[in-house]
XYZ file of N, CA and C in Angstrom:
699
model
N 81.842 121.744 112.071
C 80.958 121.683 113.768
C 80.696 120.709 113.699
N 80.954 120.062 114.856
C 80.531 118.723 115.282
C 79.190 118.283 115.915
N 78.492 117.420 115.745
C 77.109 117.684 116.159
C 76.948 116.143 116.372
N 76.170 115.597 117.744
C 75.662 114.635 118.191
C 74.998 113.662 117.224
N 75.588 112.509 116.726
C 74.466 111.588 115.389
C 74.058 110.407 116.721
N 72.947 110.296 115.974
C 72.285 109.263 116.345
C 71.011 108.464 115.710
N 70.784 107.658 115.595
C 69.636 107.291 114.846
C 68.264 107.878 115.835
N 66.999 108.342 115.431
C 66.153 108.456 116.133
C 66.500 110.050 117.598
N 66.499 109.612 118.804
C 66.993 109.939 119.807
C 68.457 110.525 119.499
N 69.351 109.824 118.652
C 70.623 110.704 118.576
C 70.609 111.403 117.995
N 69.686 112.003 116.654
C 69.584 112.950 115.795
C 69.374 113.682 116.482
N 68.455 113.983 117.183
C 67.734 115.466 118.089
C 69.030 115.857 119.125
N 69.938 115.492 119.192
C 71.097 115.752 120.261
C 72.474 116.281 119.082
N 71.899 115.938 117.795
C 73.277 116.682 116.847
C 73.562 117.866 117.212
N 72.759 118.699 117.818
C 72.830 120.092 118.095
C 73.977 120.565 119.230
N 73.746 119.202 119.836
C 74.536 119.208 120.912
C 76.038 119.271 120.394
N 76.374 118.902 120.593
C 77.473 118.716 120.383
C 78.073 119.569 119.430
N 100.235 119.101 121.342
C 101.125 120.166 122.389
C 102.386 119.440 122.114
N 102.518 120.707 122.011
C 104.018 119.386 122.233
C 104.664 119.868 123.632
N 105.541 119.156 123.511
C 105.896 119.023 125.266
C 107.635 119.784 125.325
N 107.250 120.947 125.951
C 108.821 121.653 126.526
C 109.669 121.135 127.172
N 110.555 120.681 125.989
C 111.674 120.073 126.634
C 112.769 121.038 127.847
N 113.001 120.381 128.738
C 114.232 121.336 129.311
C 115.818 121.719 129.263
N 115.822 122.985 129.001
C 117.331 123.202 128.420
C 118.299 122.014 129.327
N 119.421 121.065 128.479
C 120.432 120.732 129.164
C 121.889 120.919 128.585
N 122.031 121.685 127.859
C 123.310 122.124 127.802
C 124.224 122.325 128.947
N 125.504 122.847 128.521
C 126.460 123.018 130.242
C 126.018 124.562 130.805
N 125.540 124.770 131.727
C 125.817 126.012 132.105
C 127.052 126.939 132.266
N 126.712 128.152 133.412
C 127.967 128.818 133.038
C 129.030 128.039 134.097
N 128.761 127.310 135.216
C 129.742 126.616 135.950
C 130.089 125.591 135.450
N 130.876 125.455 134.560
C 131.672 123.988 134.150
C 131.408 122.590 134.818
N 130.772 121.534 133.791
C 130.568 120.366 134.175
C 128.991 119.937 135.029
N 128.679 121.350 135.393
C 127.205 121.131 135.576
C 125.648 121.388 134.532
N 125.155 120.841 134.954
C 123.536 121.273 133.932
C 122.751 121.615 134.617
N 121.587 122.324 134.210
C 120.181 122.949 134.737
C 119.427 122.054 135.466
N 119.297 122.004 136.332
C 118.655 121.191 136.881
C 117.744 120.861 136.825
N 116.622 119.490 136.163
C 115.035 119.523 135.891
C 114.350 119.551 137.258
N 113.039 120.423 136.400
C 112.263 120.988 137.085
C 111.077 119.907 137.964
N 110.758 120.508 139.317
C 110.108 119.425 140.106
C 108.850 119.030 139.648
N 108.352 117.977 139.710
C 106.762 117.681 139.098
C 106.174 118.321 139.496
N 105.017 118.618 139.008
C 104.299 119.220 139.837
C 103.194 118.312 141.094
N 103.160 119.474 141.881
C 101.806 118.458 143.031
C 100.049 118.874 142.649
N 100.192 120.159 141.532
C 98.741 120.026 140.861
C 98.463 119.890 139.643
N 97.705 119.947 138.886
C 97.858 119.951 137.398
C 97.895 121.274 137.077
N 99.178 121.461 136.146
C 100.013 122.692 135.946
C 98.606 123.573 134.939
N 99.045 124.958 135.497
C 97.714 125.867 134.434
C 96.239 125.561 135.007
N 96.125 124.910 136.016
C 95.027 124.849 136.575
C 94.646 125.708 138.114
N 94.028 126.800 138.116
C 93.771 127.410 139.641
C 92.980 126.655 140.254
N 93.451 127.717 141.737
C 92.105 126.947 142.605
C 90.806 126.628 142.575
N 90.256 127.697 141.693
C 88.740 127.896 141.371
C 88.414 126.022 140.760
N 88.842 125.930 139.915
C 88.381 124.629 139.355
C 89.401 123.390 140.251
N 90.646 123.706 140.448
C 91.463 122.699 141.302
C 90.462 121.783 142.251
N 89.780 122.605 143.236
C 89.037 122.238 143.817
C 87.766 121.343 143.623
N 87.733 121.092 142.534
C 86.516 120.335 142.107
C 86.806 119.084 141.799
N 88.469 118.957 141.330
C 89.263 117.892 140.769
C 88.926 116.317 141.975
N 88.089 115.616 142.241
C 87.422 114.861 143.152
C 89.165 114.661 143.819
N 89.038 113.878 144.607
C 90.556 113.435 145.594
C 90.624 112.276 144.876
N 90.001 111.502 144.597
C 90.415 110.255 144.392
C 90.909 109.985 142.755
N 90.789 111.067 142.341
C 90.883 110.864 140.678
C 92.643 111.333 140.400
N 92.948 110.075 139.774
C 94.362 110.339 139.194
C 94.568 109.818 137.689
N 93.466 110.396 136.782
C 93.893 110.954 135.960
C 93.188 112.024 135.337
N 93.535 112.993 134.983
C 93.135 114.315 134.206
C 93.375 114.629 133.106
N 92.091 114.679 132.538
C 92.354 114.899 130.587
C 92.216 116.693 130.935
N 93.546 117.420 130.493
C 93.114 118.960 130.596
C 93.232 119.633 129.290
N 92.449 120.062 129.331
C 91.910 120.481 127.044
C 92.599 122.310 127.705
N 93.047 122.442 127.298
C 94.080 124.167 127.221
C 93.336 125.473 126.549
N 92.505 125.795 125.929
C 92.112 126.482 125.188
C 92.561 127.689 124.906
N 93.193 127.812 123.739
C 94.353 129.345 123.476
C 93.418 130.779 124.352
N 91.979 130.505 123.642
C 91.442 131.855 123.844
C 89.961 131.472 124.421
N 89.732 133.007 125.109
C 88.153 132.898 125.165
C 87.619 132.430 123.732
N 87.740 132.929 122.723
C 86.418 133.053 121.671
C 88.089 132.532 120.641
N 88.800 131.667 120.935
C 89.105 130.749 119.779
C 88.786 129.497 119.999
N 88.824 128.616 118.947
C 88.476 127.488 118.490
C 89.676 126.060 118.685
N 90.809 126.981 119.075
C 92.012 125.994 119.407
C 92.581 126.039 120.420
N 93.010 124.484 121.244
C 93.199 124.219 122.143
C 94.711 123.219 121.893
N 94.942 122.388 123.028
C 95.781 121.043 123.538
C 95.378 120.425 124.547
N 95.050 119.292 124.332
C 95.037 118.046 125.105
C 96.003 117.600 125.830
N 95.937 117.290 127.261
C 97.129 116.644 128.120
C 96.579 115.939 128.433
N 97.400 114.770 129.261
C 96.592 113.570 129.736
C 97.672 113.727 131.099
N 97.496 113.693 132.221
C 98.336 113.975 133.297
C 97.571 112.628 134.162
N 98.348 112.104 134.807
C 98.534 110.712 135.654
C 99.026 111.203 137.068
N 98.538 110.693 138.263
C 98.849 110.856 139.604
C 100.052 109.837 139.781
N 100.938 110.617 140.337
C 101.910 109.043 140.695
C 102.284 109.360 142.267
N 101.901 109.065 142.908
C 102.345 109.280 144.585
C 101.275 110.826 144.768
N 102.084 111.709 144.584
C 101.868 112.966 145.260
C 101.881 114.332 144.241
N 102.166 113.816 142.602
C 102.759 114.666 142.084
C 101.933 114.090 140.276
N 101.453 115.092 139.119
C 101.068 114.788 138.339
C 102.197 114.745 137.510
N 102.093 113.118 136.847
C 103.157 113.367 135.764
C 102.636 113.999 134.288
N 102.807 114.709 133.158
C 102.598 114.801 131.894
C 102.768 113.051 131.071
N 101.505 112.650 130.913
C 101.675 111.677 130.126
C 102.008 111.523 128.355
N 100.612 112.149 128.010
C 100.387 112.425 126.475
C 99.882 113.974 126.447
N 100.473 114.373 125.087
C 99.171 115.891 124.839
C 99.235 115.562 122.721
N 98.535 116.473 122.656
C 97.742 116.417 121.356
C 97.282 117.562 120.920
N 97.297 118.128 120.043
C 96.956 119.800 119.318
C 95.174 118.840 119.373
N 94.790 120.082 119.865
C 92.870 119.911 119.837
C 92.072 121.189 119.263
N 90.765 120.786 119.329
C 89.656 122.220 119.104
C 88.382 121.955 120.162
N 88.153 122.957 120.682
C 86.637 122.882 120.871
C 86.413 123.681 120.020
N 84.864 124.188 121.002
C 84.130 125.072 119.853
C 84.927 126.236 119.400
N 83.389 126.446 117.790
C 84.253 127.397 117.162
C 84.180 128.892 117.643
N 83.450 129.211 118.769
C 83.168 130.187 119.341
C 83.802 130.407 120.907
N 84.351 129.432 120.950
C 85.647 129.174 122.101
C 84.693 128.777 123.557
N 85.154 129.551 124.313
C 84.507 129.247 125.875
C 83.543 129.865 126.200
N 82.683 129.159 127.631
C 81.632 129.908 128.223
C 81.959 129.406 129.379
N 81.109 129.961 130.651
C 81.620 129.343 132.192
C 79.927 129.438 132.168
N 79.189 129.528 131.212
C 77.458 129.642 131.160
C 77.115 128.654 130.000
N 77.363 128.064 129.957
C 77.068 127.020 128.396
C 75.091 127.127 128.373
N 75.143 126.921 127.101
C 73.395 126.622 126.694
C 73.463 126.006 125.478
N 71.908 126.017 124.959
C 72.108 124.760 123.578
C 72.189 125.756 122.348
N 73.215 125.290 121.614
C 73.495 126.288 120.240
C 74.506 127.127 120.895
N 74.945 127.851 121.567
C 75.685 129.039 121.904
C 77.059 129.012 121.101
N 77.324 128.105 120.574
C 78.510 127.792 119.930
C 79.958 128.102 120.545
N 79.987 127.529 121.966
C 80.540 127.467 122.758
C 80.507 126.376 124.042
N 81.990 125.876 124.332
C 82.247 125.204 124.757
C 82.344 124.860 126.376
N 81.725 124.218 127.134
C 81.277 124.507 128.990
C 82.720 124.427 129.626
N 83.146 125.676 130.821
C 84.127 125.657 131.501
C 84.081 124.500 132.503
N 84.704 123.818 132.633
C 84.516 123.210 134.342
C 85.484 122.107 134.036
N 85.172 121.246 135.510
C 85.687 119.844 135.763
C 84.440 118.913 135.505
N 84.858 118.084 134.380
C 83.535 116.614 134.416
C 84.155 115.293 134.595
N 83.127 114.347 134.838
C 84.153 112.961 134.817
C 83.731 112.418 133.803
N 84.267 111.355 133.039
C 84.513 111.005 132.163
C 83.997 109.202 132.292
N 82.851 108.564 131.812
C 82.359 107.697 132.391
C 81.884 106.656 131.358
N 82.145 107.041 130.371
C 80.914 106.266 128.947
C 82.136 106.425 128.104
N 81.877 105.387 126.931
C 82.413 105.813 126.028
C 81.793 105.067 125.103
N 81.944 105.281 123.477
C 81.430 104.332 122.465
C 82.360 105.199 120.840
N 81.098 104.322 119.863
C 81.445 104.894 118.723
C 81.387 103.514 117.629
N 81.632 104.448 116.422
C 81.284 103.306 115.459
C 82.229 102.505 114.608
N 83.370 102.273 115.914
C 83.721 101.415 115.635
C 84.354 100.572 116.663
N 84.782 99.073 116.612
C 84.792 98.744 117.573
C 85.691 99.093 118.986
N 85.375 98.468 119.669
C 86.072 98.877 121.303
C 87.504 98.536 121.002
N 88.487 99.855 121.368
C 89.966 99.436 121.176
C 90.764 98.893 122.063
N 89.629 98.874 123.515
C 90.676 98.301 124.526
C 90.512 99.094 125.626
N 89.057 99.664 125.710
C 88.983 100.478 126.680
C 88.477 99.705 127.747
N 88.929 100.019 129.277
C 88.097 99.549 130.611
C 87.227 100.520 130.461
N 86.557 101.415 129.676
C 85.266 102.407 129.865
C 84.169 101.230 129.448
N 82.743 101.678 129.854
C 81.471 100.775 129.278
C 81.809 101.200 127.484
N 81.773 100.845 126.976
C 81.499 101.101 125.608
C 81.051 100.555 124.724
N 79.646 101.025 123.956
C 78.603 101.252 122.695
C 79.283 101.186 121.811
N 79.238 100.257 121.286
C 79.554 100.288 119.393
C 77.833 100.302 118.801
N 77.853 101.377 118.341
C 76.490 101.337 117.192
C 76.416 102.061 115.645
N 75.737 101.341 115.205
C 75.840 102.339 113.743
C 75.443 103.588 113.597
N 74.618 103.767 114.751
C 73.932 105.027 115.503
C 74.685 106.373 115.685
N 75.947 106.070 115.579
C 76.410 106.859 116.147
C 77.324 107.730 114.337
N 77.463 107.053 113.319
C 77.313 107.593 111.819
C 76.384 108.732 111.962
N 77.811 109.826 111.406
C 77.007 110.691 110.983
C 76.210 110.897 109.673
N 75.462 111.455 109.899
C 74.277 111.673 108.581
C 74.918 111.530 107.130
N 74.279 111.470 106.218
C 75.198 111.071 104.771
C 75.444 112.622 104.331
N 74.585 113.791 104.570
C 74.553 114.847 104.504
C 75.848 116.022 104.702
N 76.487 115.486 105.894
C 77.621 116.209 106.479
C 78.666 115.997 105.170
N 79.027 117.349 105.466
C 81.167 116.758 104.580
C 81.548 116.629 104.791
N 82.402 115.874 103.907
C 83.108 114.607 103.978
C 84.467 114.591 105.226
N 84.800 115.943 105.514
C 85.850 116.022 106.868
C 85.152 115.205 108.174
N 83.892 115.552 107.872
C 83.501 115.306 109.460
C 82.332 113.873 109.945
N 82.532 113.540 108.735
C 81.678 112.175 108.474
C 82.474 110.815 109.866
N 83.729 111.210 109.777
C 84.178 110.299 110.897
C 84.550 110.964 112.279
N 83.863 111.654 112.467
C 83.635 112.986 113.820
C 83.758 111.553 115.166
N 82.721 110.914 114.662
C 82.300 109.850 116.020
C 82.110 108.386 115.618
N 83.157 108.180 115.172
C 83.791 106.851 114.871
C 84.621 106.657 116.335
N 84.852 106.997 117.625
C 85.435 106.875 118.840
C 84.902 108.497 119.469
N 83.870 107.740 120.629
C 83.704 108.928 121.594
C 83.885 108.786 122.832
N 84.427 109.704 124.125
C 84.018 109.805 125.367
C 83.055 110.676 125.393
N 82.443 110.236 126.240
C 81.114 111.455 126.767
C 81.853 112.094 128.234
N 81.647 113.106 128.101
C 81.797 114.144 129.405
C 80.569 114.501 129.772
N 80.991 114.252 130.926
C 79.857 114.140 131.787
C 79.043 115.489 132.220
N 78.336 116.204 131.056
C 77.574 117.654 131.449
C 76.437 117.297 130.875
N 75.444 117.572 131.533
C 74.260 117.272 131.962
C 73.737 115.845 131.152
N 74.081 115.165 131.730
C 73.591 113.401 131.216
C 73.394 113.180 131.999
N 73.247 111.612 131.834
C 72.887 110.214 133.333
C 74.578 109.319 133.079
N 75.294 109.747 134.111
C 76.678 108.883 133.892
C 75.915 107.248 134.229
N 76.754 106.246 132.981
C 76.419 105.023 133.328
C 76.030 104.728 131.972
N 74.886 105.625 130.918
C 74.242 104.948 129.537
C 75.341 105.470 129.151
N 74.793 105.190 127.805
C 75.622 105.563 126.323
C 75.921 106.573 126.388
N 76.918 107.610 125.423
C 76.634 108.595 125.228
C 75.615 108.936 124.038
N 75.024 107.873 123.698
C 73.884 108.278 123.052
C 72.824 108.415 123.600
N 72.850 108.974 125.095
C 71.435 108.995 125.281
C 71.326 110.207 125.373
N 70.035 110.789 125.330
C 69.940 111.796 124.821
C 69.183 112.888 125.868
N 68.651 111.752 127.376
C 68.308 112.448 128.695
C 69.540 113.877 129.609
N 68.791 114.509 129.634
C 69.172 115.772 129.895
C 69.249 116.557 131.446
N 69.904 115.993 132.279
C 68.638 116.393 133.457
C 68.610 117.423 134.029
N 69.088 118.834 133.639
C 69.528 119.976 133.860
C 68.258 120.654 132.977
N 68.211 120.346 132.043
C 67.167 120.188 131.044
C 67.471 120.810 129.545
N 66.746 120.972 128.649
C 67.860 120.993 127.173
C 67.816 122.558 126.735
N 67.301 123.398 127.921
C 68.236 124.555 127.827
C 69.525 125.011 127.844
N 70.149 123.619 128.639
C 71.780 123.886 129.325
C 72.719 123.089 128.277
N 71.805 122.129 127.040
C 72.259 121.802 126.270
C 73.120 120.564 126.928
N 74.073 119.787 126.119
C 74.355 118.830 126.147
C 74.633 117.488 125.194
N 75.021 116.322 125.002
C 75.713 115.486 124.001
C 77.027 116.172 124.224
N 77.980 116.898 124.948
C 78.937 116.995 124.740
C 80.234 115.898 124.708
N 80.434 115.600 123.936
C 81.941 114.932 124.008
C 83.702 114.826 123.531
N 84.340 114.511 124.423
C 85.738 114.055 123.717
C 85.347 113.171 122.113
N 85.989 113.653 120.283
C 85.565 112.818 119.735
C 86.725 113.456 118.376
N 86.549 113.120 117.225
C 87.858 112.768 116.810
C 87.778 113.722 116.239
N 89.092 114.276 115.554
C 88.872 115.905 114.948
C 88.959 115.848 113.612
N 87.963 117.045 113.364
C 87.709 117.199 111.417
C 88.695 118.301 110.935
N 89.629 118.860 111.610
C 90.227 119.825 111.325
C 89.815 121.468 111.763
N 89.104 121.475 112.280
C 88.215 123.010 112.764
C 87.550 122.853 114.398
N 87.074 124.309 114.525
C 85.856 124.230 115.640
C 85.142 122.954 115.329
N 84.232 122.761 116.947
C 82.712 122.084 116.981
C 81.823 123.222 117.212
N 80.725 122.404 117.458
C 79.168 123.100 118.214
C 79.661 123.238 119.653
N 80.498 122.203 120.270
C 80.640 122.633 121.551
C 81.866 121.519 122.510
N 81.750 120.212 121.453
C 83.042 119.469 122.200
C 83.582 119.746 121.612
N 85.037 118.503 122.065
C 86.916 118.515 122.002
C 86.842 117.636 121.137
N 87.612 118.051 120.006
C 88.484 117.145 119.159
C 89.653 116.712 119.255
N 89.918 115.458 118.670
C 91.800 115.016 118.816
C 92.028 114.153 117.819
N 93.004 113.801 117.280
C 93.132 113.184 116.185
C 92.853 111.650 116.984
N 92.425 110.698 115.720
C 92.499 109.069 116.161
C 93.623 108.597 116.852
N 94.587 108.855 116.924
C 95.738 108.206 117.700
C 95.622 108.546 119.229
N 95.402 109.871 119.213
C 95.006 110.185 120.680
C 93.512 109.991 121.086
N 92.116 109.573 120.367
C 90.893 109.056 121.012
C 91.381 107.808 121.200
N 92.075 107.154 120.692
C 92.726 105.391 120.875
C 93.457 105.275 122.200
N 94.379 106.722 122.238
C 95.533 106.489 123.572
C 94.595 106.747 124.428
N 93.447 107.292 124.080
C 92.545 107.695 125.771
C 92.140 106.543 125.797
N 91.450 106.106 125.007
C 90.115 104.867 125.490
C 91.059 103.675 125.924
N 92.411 103.970 125.594
C 93.083 102.536 125.857
C 93.790 103.048 127.402
N 93.817 104.050 128.054
C 94.380 104.374 129.137
C 93.612 105.051 130.811
N 92.486 105.060 129.609
C 91.387 106.249 131.205
C 91.244 105.007 131.409
N 90.956 104.919 133.084
C 90.857 103.640 133.680
C 89.654 104.506 134.780
N 88.607 103.469 134.553
C 87.625 104.021 135.597
C 88.148 103.900 137.374
N 88.990 103.155 137.382
C 89.556 102.556 138.627
C 90.249 104.216 139.263
N 90.422 104.660 137.925
C 90.897 105.879 138.276
C 90.729 106.697 138.399
N 89.144 107.065 138.422
C 88.178 107.983 138.197
C 89.059 109.198 137.275
N 88.936 109.555 136.036
C 89.114 110.148 135.286
C 88.414 111.404 135.533
N 88.931 112.740 135.122
C 88.443 113.537 134.890
C 88.683 114.369 133.524
N 87.878 115.313 133.085
C 88.344 116.246 132.449
C 88.311 117.643 132.464
N 88.863 118.500 132.597
C 89.493 119.656 132.830
C 89.188 120.579 131.665
N 88.318 121.713 131.767
C 88.758 122.134 130.233
C 88.023 123.545 130.409
N 88.813 124.286 129.498
C 88.429 126.030 129.747
C 89.712 126.952 129.058
N 89.350 127.902 128.777
C 90.380 128.631 127.898
C 91.631 128.730 129.112
N 92.666 128.949 128.788
C 93.958 129.286 129.726
C 93.465 130.165 130.659
N 92.782 131.513 130.789
C 92.465 132.700 131.598
C 91.858 131.739 132.699
N 90.894 131.230 132.059
C 89.478 130.940 133.014
C 90.428 129.485 134.102
N 91.221 128.652 133.150
C 91.436 127.347 133.743
C 92.141 128.088 135.010
N 93.375 128.914 134.844
C 93.807 129.763 136.129
C 93.721 130.335 137.191
N 92.042 130.790 136.809
C 91.637 131.810 137.463
C 91.244 130.989 139.524
């Protein structure tokens, strides 16, 4: 179970928190011809109009989190980069979301991740900055409590704050929740421990390092997250 760690104020927030399908290239029934490659999408794949219209017009980087089901903790994270008018799939990783799945009305301690489109503006962690362009706060305050089980102790070595009920431009450890405590908060992208989280989205260390090195404030990155049915709505 993932929880947001920090000394003092951060400890109070503790409760808050793919494979690429290849195209067939063998010869078709017409000798000497090959199956044409699919055209690059002009919208983020699998994201329907309800969430698509919430992606800012200036965004050129989208981290899409495709939850396997409304009540599933399993997901796939895909990084898309907009080139011209099309969205190119750059990388993907197996991931986890909240242990109980997803919700469109997230509340503190409901054990579900919020469905939605959220900006990505701030990062941090126990480890030194790997070379991100995002504002990065390195602090021992991100260290998990000593009583946490071993698989969870490196969850917050790297984190990227998901701008759900938080103040942009602050450290991910900032506990301020503009919409109130009841709406939850301290929801991050962070390192995976092999199972569902409290509300965050987790992926491998290599995946987190790649996102940190690739996401650029000038590209106005956002995360689009939810179970596949809600994403497609």
